[in-house]
PDB file of C-alpha atoms in Angstrom:
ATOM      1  CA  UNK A   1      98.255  63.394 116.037  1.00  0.00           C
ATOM      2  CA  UNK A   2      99.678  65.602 118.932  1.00  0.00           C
ATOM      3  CA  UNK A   3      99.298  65.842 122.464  1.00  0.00           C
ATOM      4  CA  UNK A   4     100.455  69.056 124.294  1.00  0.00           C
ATOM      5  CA  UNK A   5     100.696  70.019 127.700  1.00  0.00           C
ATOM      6  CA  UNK A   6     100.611  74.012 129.355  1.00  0.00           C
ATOM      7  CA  UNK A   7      99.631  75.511 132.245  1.00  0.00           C
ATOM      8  CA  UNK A   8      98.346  72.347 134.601  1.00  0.00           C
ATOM      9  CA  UNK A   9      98.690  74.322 138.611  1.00  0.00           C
ATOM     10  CA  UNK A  10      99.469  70.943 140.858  1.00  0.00           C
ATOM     11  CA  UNK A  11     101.670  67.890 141.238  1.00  0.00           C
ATOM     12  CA  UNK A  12      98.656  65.952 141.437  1.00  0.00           C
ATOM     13  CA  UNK A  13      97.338  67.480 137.692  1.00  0.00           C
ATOM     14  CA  UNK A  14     100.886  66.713 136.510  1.00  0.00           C
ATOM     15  CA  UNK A  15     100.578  63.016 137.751  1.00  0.00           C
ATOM     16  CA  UNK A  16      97.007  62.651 135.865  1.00  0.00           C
ATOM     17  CA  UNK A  17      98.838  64.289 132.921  1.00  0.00           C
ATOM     18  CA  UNK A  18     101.346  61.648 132.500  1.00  0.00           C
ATOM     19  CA  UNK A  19      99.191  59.270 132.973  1.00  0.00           C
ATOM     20  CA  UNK A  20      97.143  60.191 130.133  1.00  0.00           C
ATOM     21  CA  UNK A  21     100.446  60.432 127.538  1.00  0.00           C
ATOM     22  CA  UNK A  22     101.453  57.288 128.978  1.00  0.00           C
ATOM     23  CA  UNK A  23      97.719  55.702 128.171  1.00  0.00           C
ATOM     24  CA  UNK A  24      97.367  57.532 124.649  1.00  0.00           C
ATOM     25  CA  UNK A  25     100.360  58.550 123.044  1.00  0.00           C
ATOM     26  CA  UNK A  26     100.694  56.211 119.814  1.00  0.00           C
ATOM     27  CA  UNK A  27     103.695  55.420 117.973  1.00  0.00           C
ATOM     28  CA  UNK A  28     103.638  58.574 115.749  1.00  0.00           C
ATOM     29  CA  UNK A  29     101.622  61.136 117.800  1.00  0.00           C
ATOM     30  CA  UNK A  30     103.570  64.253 118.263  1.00  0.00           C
ATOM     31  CA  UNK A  31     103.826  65.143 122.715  1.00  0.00           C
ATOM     32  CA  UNK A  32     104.767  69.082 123.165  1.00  0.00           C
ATOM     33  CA  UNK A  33     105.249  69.968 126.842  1.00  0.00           C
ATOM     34  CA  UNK A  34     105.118  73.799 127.726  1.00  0.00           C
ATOM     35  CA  UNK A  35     106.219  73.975 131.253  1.00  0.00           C
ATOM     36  CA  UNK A  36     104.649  77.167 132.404  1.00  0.00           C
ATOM     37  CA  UNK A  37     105.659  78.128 135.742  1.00  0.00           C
ATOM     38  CA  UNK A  38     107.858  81.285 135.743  1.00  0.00           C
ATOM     39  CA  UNK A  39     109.373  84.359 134.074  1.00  0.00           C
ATOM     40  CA  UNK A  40     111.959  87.333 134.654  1.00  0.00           C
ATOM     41  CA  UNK A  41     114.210  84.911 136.725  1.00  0.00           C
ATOM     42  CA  UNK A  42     111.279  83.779 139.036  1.00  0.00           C
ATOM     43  CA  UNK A  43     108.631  81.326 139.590  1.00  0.00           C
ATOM     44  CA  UNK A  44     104.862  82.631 139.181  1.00  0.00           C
ATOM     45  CA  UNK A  45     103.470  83.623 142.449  1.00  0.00           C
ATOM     46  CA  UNK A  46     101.006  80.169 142.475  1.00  0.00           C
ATOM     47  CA  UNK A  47     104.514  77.934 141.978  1.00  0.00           C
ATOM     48  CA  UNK A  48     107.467  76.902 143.972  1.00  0.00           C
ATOM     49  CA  UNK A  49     110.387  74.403 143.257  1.00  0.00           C
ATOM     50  CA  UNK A  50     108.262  71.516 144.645  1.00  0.00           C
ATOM     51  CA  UNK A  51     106.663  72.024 141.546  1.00  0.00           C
ATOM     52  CA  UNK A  52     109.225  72.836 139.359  1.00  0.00           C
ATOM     53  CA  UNK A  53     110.181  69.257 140.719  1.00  0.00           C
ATOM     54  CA  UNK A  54     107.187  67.556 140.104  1.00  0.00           C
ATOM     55  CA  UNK A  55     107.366  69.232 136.350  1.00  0.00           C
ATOM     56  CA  UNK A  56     111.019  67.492 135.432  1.00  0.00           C
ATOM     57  CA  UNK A  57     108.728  64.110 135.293  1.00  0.00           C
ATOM     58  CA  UNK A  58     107.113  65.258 132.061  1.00  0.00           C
ATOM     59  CA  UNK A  59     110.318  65.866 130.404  1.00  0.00           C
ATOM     60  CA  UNK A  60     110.759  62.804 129.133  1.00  0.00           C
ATOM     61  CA  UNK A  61     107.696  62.285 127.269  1.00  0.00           C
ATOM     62  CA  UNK A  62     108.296  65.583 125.619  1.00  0.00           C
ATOM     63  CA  UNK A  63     109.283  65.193 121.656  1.00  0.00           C
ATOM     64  CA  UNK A  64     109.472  69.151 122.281  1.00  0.00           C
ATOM     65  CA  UNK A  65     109.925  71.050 125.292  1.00  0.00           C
ATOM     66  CA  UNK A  66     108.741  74.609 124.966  1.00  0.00           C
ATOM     67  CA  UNK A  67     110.408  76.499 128.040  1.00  0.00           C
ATOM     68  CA  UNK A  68     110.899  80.059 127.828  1.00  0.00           C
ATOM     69  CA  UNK A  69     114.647  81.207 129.458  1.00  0.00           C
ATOM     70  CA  UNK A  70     113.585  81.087 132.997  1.00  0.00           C
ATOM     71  CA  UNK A  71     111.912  77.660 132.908  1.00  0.00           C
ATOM     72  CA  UNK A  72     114.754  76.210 130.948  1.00  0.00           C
ATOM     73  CA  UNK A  73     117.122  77.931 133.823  1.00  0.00           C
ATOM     74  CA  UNK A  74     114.711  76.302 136.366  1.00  0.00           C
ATOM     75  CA  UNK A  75     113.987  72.853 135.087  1.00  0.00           C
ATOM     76  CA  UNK A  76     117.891  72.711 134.727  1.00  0.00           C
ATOM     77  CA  UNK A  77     119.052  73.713 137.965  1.00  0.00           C
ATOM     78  CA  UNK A  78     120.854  76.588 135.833  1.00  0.00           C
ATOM     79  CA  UNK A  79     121.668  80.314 137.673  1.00  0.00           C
ATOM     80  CA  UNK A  80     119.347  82.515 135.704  1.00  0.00           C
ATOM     81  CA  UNK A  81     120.619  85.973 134.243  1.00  0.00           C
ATOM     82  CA  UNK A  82     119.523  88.293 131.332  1.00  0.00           C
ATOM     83  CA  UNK A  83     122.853  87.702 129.652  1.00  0.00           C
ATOM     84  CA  UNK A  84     123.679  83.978 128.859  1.00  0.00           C
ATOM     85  CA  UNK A  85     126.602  83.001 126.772  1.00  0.00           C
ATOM     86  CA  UNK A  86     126.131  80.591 123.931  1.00  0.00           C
ATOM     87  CA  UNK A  87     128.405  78.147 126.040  1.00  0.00           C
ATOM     88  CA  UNK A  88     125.930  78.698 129.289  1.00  0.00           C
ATOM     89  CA  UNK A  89     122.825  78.266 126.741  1.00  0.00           C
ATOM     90  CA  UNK A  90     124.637  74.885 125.658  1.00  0.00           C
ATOM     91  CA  UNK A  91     124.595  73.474 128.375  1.00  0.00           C
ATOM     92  CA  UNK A  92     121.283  74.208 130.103  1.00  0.00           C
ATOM     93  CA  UNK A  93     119.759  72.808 126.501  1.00  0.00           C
ATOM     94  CA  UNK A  94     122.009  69.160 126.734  1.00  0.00           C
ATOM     95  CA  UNK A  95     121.005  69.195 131.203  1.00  0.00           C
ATOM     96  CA  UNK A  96     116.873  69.429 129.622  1.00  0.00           C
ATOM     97  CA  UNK A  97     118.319  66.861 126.716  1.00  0.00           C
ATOM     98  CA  UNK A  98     119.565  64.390 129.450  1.00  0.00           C
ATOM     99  CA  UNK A  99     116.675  64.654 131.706  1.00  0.00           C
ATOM    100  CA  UNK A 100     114.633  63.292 128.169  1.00  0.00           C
ATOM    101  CA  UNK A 101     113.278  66.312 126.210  1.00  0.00           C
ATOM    102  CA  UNK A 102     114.128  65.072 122.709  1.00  0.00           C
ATOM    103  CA  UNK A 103     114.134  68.936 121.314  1.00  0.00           C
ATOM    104  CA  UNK A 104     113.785  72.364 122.320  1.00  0.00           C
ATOM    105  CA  UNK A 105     112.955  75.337 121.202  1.00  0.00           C
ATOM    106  CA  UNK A 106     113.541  78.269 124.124  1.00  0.00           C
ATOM    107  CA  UNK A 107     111.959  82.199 123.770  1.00  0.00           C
ATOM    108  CA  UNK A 108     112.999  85.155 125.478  1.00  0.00           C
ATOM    109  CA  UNK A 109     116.398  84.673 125.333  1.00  0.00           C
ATOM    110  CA  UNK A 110     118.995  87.679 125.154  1.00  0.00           C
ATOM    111  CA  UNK A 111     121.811  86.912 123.109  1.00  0.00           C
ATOM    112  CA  UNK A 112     123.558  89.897 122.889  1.00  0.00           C
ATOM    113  CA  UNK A 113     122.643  90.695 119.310  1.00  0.00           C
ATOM    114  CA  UNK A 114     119.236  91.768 119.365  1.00  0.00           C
ATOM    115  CA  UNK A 115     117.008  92.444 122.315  1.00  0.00           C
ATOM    116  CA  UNK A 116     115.348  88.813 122.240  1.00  0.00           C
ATOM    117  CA  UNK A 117     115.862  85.523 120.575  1.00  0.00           C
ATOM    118  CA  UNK A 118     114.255  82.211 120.258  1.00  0.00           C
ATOM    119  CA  UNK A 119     116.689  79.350 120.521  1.00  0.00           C
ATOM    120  CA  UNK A 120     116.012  75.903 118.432  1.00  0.00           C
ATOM    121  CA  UNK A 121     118.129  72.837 119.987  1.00  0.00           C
ATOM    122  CA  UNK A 122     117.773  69.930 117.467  1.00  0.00           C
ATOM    123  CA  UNK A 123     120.353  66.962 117.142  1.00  0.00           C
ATOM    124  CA  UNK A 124     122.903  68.438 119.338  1.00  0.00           C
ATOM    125  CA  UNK A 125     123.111  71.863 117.286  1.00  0.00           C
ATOM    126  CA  UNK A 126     121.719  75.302 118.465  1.00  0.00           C
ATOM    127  CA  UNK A 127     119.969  77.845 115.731  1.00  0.00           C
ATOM    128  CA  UNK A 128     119.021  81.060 117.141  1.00  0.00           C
ATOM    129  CA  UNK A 129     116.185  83.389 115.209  1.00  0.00           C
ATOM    130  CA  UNK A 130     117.427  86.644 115.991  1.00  0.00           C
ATOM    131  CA  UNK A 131     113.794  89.046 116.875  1.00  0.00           C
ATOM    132  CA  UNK A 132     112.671  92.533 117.540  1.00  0.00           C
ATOM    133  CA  UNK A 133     111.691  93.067 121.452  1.00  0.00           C
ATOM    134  CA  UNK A 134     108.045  95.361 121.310  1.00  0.00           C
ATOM    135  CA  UNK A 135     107.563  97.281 123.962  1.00  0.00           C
ATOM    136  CA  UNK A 136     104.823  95.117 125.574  1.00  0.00           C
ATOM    137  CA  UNK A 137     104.362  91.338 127.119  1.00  0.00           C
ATOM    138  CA  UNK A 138     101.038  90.651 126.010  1.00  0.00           C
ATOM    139  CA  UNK A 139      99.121  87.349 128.060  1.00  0.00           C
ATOM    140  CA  UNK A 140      98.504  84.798 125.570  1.00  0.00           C
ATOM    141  CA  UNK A 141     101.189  85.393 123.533  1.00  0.00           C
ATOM    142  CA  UNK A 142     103.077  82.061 124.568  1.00  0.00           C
ATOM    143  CA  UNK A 143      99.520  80.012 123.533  1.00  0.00           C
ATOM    144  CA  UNK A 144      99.617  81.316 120.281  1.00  0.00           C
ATOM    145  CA  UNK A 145     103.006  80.721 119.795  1.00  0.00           C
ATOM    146  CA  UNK A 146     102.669  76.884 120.702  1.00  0.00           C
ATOM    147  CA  UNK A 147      99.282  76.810 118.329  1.00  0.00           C
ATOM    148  CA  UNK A 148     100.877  77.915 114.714  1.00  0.00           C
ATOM    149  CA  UNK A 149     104.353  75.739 116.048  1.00  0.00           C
ATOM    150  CA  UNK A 150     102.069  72.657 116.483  1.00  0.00           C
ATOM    151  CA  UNK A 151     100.176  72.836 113.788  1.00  0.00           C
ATOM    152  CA  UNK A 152     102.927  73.951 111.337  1.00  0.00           C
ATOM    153  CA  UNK A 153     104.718  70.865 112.452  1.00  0.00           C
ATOM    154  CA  UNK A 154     101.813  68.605 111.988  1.00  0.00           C
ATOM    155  CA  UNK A 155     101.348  70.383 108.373  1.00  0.00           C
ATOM    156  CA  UNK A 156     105.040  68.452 107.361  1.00  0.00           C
ATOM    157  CA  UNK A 157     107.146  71.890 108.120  1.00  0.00           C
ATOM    158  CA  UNK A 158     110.697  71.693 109.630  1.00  0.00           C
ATOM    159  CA  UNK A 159     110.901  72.726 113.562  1.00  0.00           C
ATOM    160  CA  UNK A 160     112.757  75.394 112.117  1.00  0.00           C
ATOM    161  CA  UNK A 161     110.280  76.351 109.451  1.00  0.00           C
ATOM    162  CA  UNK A 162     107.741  76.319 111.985  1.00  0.00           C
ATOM    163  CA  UNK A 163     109.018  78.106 114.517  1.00  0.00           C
ATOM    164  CA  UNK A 164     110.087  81.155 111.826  1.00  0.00           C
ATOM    165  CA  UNK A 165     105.932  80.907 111.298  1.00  0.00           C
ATOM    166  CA  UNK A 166     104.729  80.975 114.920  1.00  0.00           C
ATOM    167  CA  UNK A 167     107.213  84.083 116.013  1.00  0.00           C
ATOM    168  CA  UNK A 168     105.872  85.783 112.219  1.00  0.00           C
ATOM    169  CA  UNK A 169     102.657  85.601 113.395  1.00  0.00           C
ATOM    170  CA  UNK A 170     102.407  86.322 116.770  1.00  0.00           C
ATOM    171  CA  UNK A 171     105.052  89.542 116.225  1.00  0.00           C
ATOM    172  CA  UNK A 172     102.280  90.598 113.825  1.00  0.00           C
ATOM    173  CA  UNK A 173      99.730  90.212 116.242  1.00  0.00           C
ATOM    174  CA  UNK A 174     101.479  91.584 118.929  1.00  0.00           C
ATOM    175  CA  UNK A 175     101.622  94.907 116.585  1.00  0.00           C
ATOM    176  CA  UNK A 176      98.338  95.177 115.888  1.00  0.00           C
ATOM    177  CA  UNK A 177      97.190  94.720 119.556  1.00  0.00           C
ATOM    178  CA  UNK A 178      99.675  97.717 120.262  1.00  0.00           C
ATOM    179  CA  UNK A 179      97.364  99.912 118.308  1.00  0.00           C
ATOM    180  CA  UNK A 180      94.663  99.320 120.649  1.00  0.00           C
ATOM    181  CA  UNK A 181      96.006 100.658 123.410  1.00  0.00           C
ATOM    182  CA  UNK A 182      94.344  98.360 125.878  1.00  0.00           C
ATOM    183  CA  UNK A 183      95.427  96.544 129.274  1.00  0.00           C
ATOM    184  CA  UNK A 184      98.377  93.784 128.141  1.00  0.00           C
ATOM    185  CA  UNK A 185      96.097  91.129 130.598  1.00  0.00           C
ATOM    186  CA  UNK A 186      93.313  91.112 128.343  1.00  0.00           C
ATOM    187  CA  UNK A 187      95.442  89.341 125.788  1.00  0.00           C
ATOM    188  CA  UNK A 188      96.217  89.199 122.252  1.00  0.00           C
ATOM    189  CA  UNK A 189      94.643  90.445 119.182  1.00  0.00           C
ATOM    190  CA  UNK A 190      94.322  87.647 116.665  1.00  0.00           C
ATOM    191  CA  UNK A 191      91.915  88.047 114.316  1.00  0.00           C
ATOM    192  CA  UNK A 192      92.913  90.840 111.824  1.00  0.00           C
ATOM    193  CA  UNK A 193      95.717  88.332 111.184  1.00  0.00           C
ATOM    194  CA  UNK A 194      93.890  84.998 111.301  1.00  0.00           C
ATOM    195  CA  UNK A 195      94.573  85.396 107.545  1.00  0.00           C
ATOM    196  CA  UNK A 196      98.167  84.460 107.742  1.00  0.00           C
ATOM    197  CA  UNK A 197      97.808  81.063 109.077  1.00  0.00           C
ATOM    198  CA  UNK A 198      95.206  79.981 105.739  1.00  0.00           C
TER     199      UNK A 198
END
């Protein structure tokens, strides 16, 4: 039904990757590629453009490309910065439409009305869900995201429909993991909301 792609670490894992969408992808099965290599303007320390590179040949199996701001700005060949105009946002989503992603949604993205937004680009148009920034960056947060998307997609909901469900969801989790008051690495606290997705 779906194939998706995250954190794979090496050209050589993003080769064996393709290969395997190229080898099992049927006519109808879903491919979601979440290019995880950077954030706040930057690769991650373990990544470099050579990969960022090697990352632009998954694009075009994507049916939906799940970058957050930097990684679109990367994968793009786009100047990053906190403040993007709607015209800048544009045209970084149609550069990531022409190298092949056939959609995209993009998180973290200032937009000068509220402190973050999450940016849908579907048939040419751009739909921003306007969000609440908390005052954390949990790990995880991203994978949980992609989980409820995917699976709210498979379910017959709208990409917009199911990306209003992933950020519900993972905002709510996000608050009750700031109650515990523990270290951001050790992830996000799901399960007192696990209800939300049955």
């Amino acid at each position: 039904d779906g194939i998706e792609t995250g954190f794979l670490g090496s050209a050589r894992q993003i080769e064996i990757v393709s290969r395997f969408i190229r080898d099992f992808k049927g006519e109808k099965t879903l491919v979601v590629v979440d290019p995880i290599m950077g954030d706040h303007g930057k690769y991650y320390s373990n990544f470099d453009t050579s990969y960022g590179e090697a990352l632009k040949k998954l694009i075009p199996c994507a049916d939906l490309l799940l970058p957050n701001l930097t990684e679109s700005c990367l994968l793009a060949g786009y100047p990053y910065a906190k403040e993007l105009s709607r015209k800048d946002l544009k045209k970084i989503c149609e550069t990531l439409h022409n190298l092949g992603a056939k959609q995209l949604i993009i998180t973290s993205v200032p937009d000068g009305r509220s402190e973050k937004s999450i940016l849908l680009f579907e048939q040419g148009m751009i739909t921003m869900l306007e969000t609440t920034q908390l005052s954390a960056e949990f790990h995880g947060t991203g994978d949980a995201f992609d989980g409820v998307l995917i699976a709210s997609i498979l379910k017959g909901y709208s990409l917009k429909e199911s990306m209003i469900e992933a950020h519900r969801f993972v905002y709510a989790c996000m608050e009750e993991s700031l109650k515990m008051e523990y270290e951001e690495r050790e992830g996000l606290m799901i399960e007192k909301n696990l209800y939300m997705l049955v």
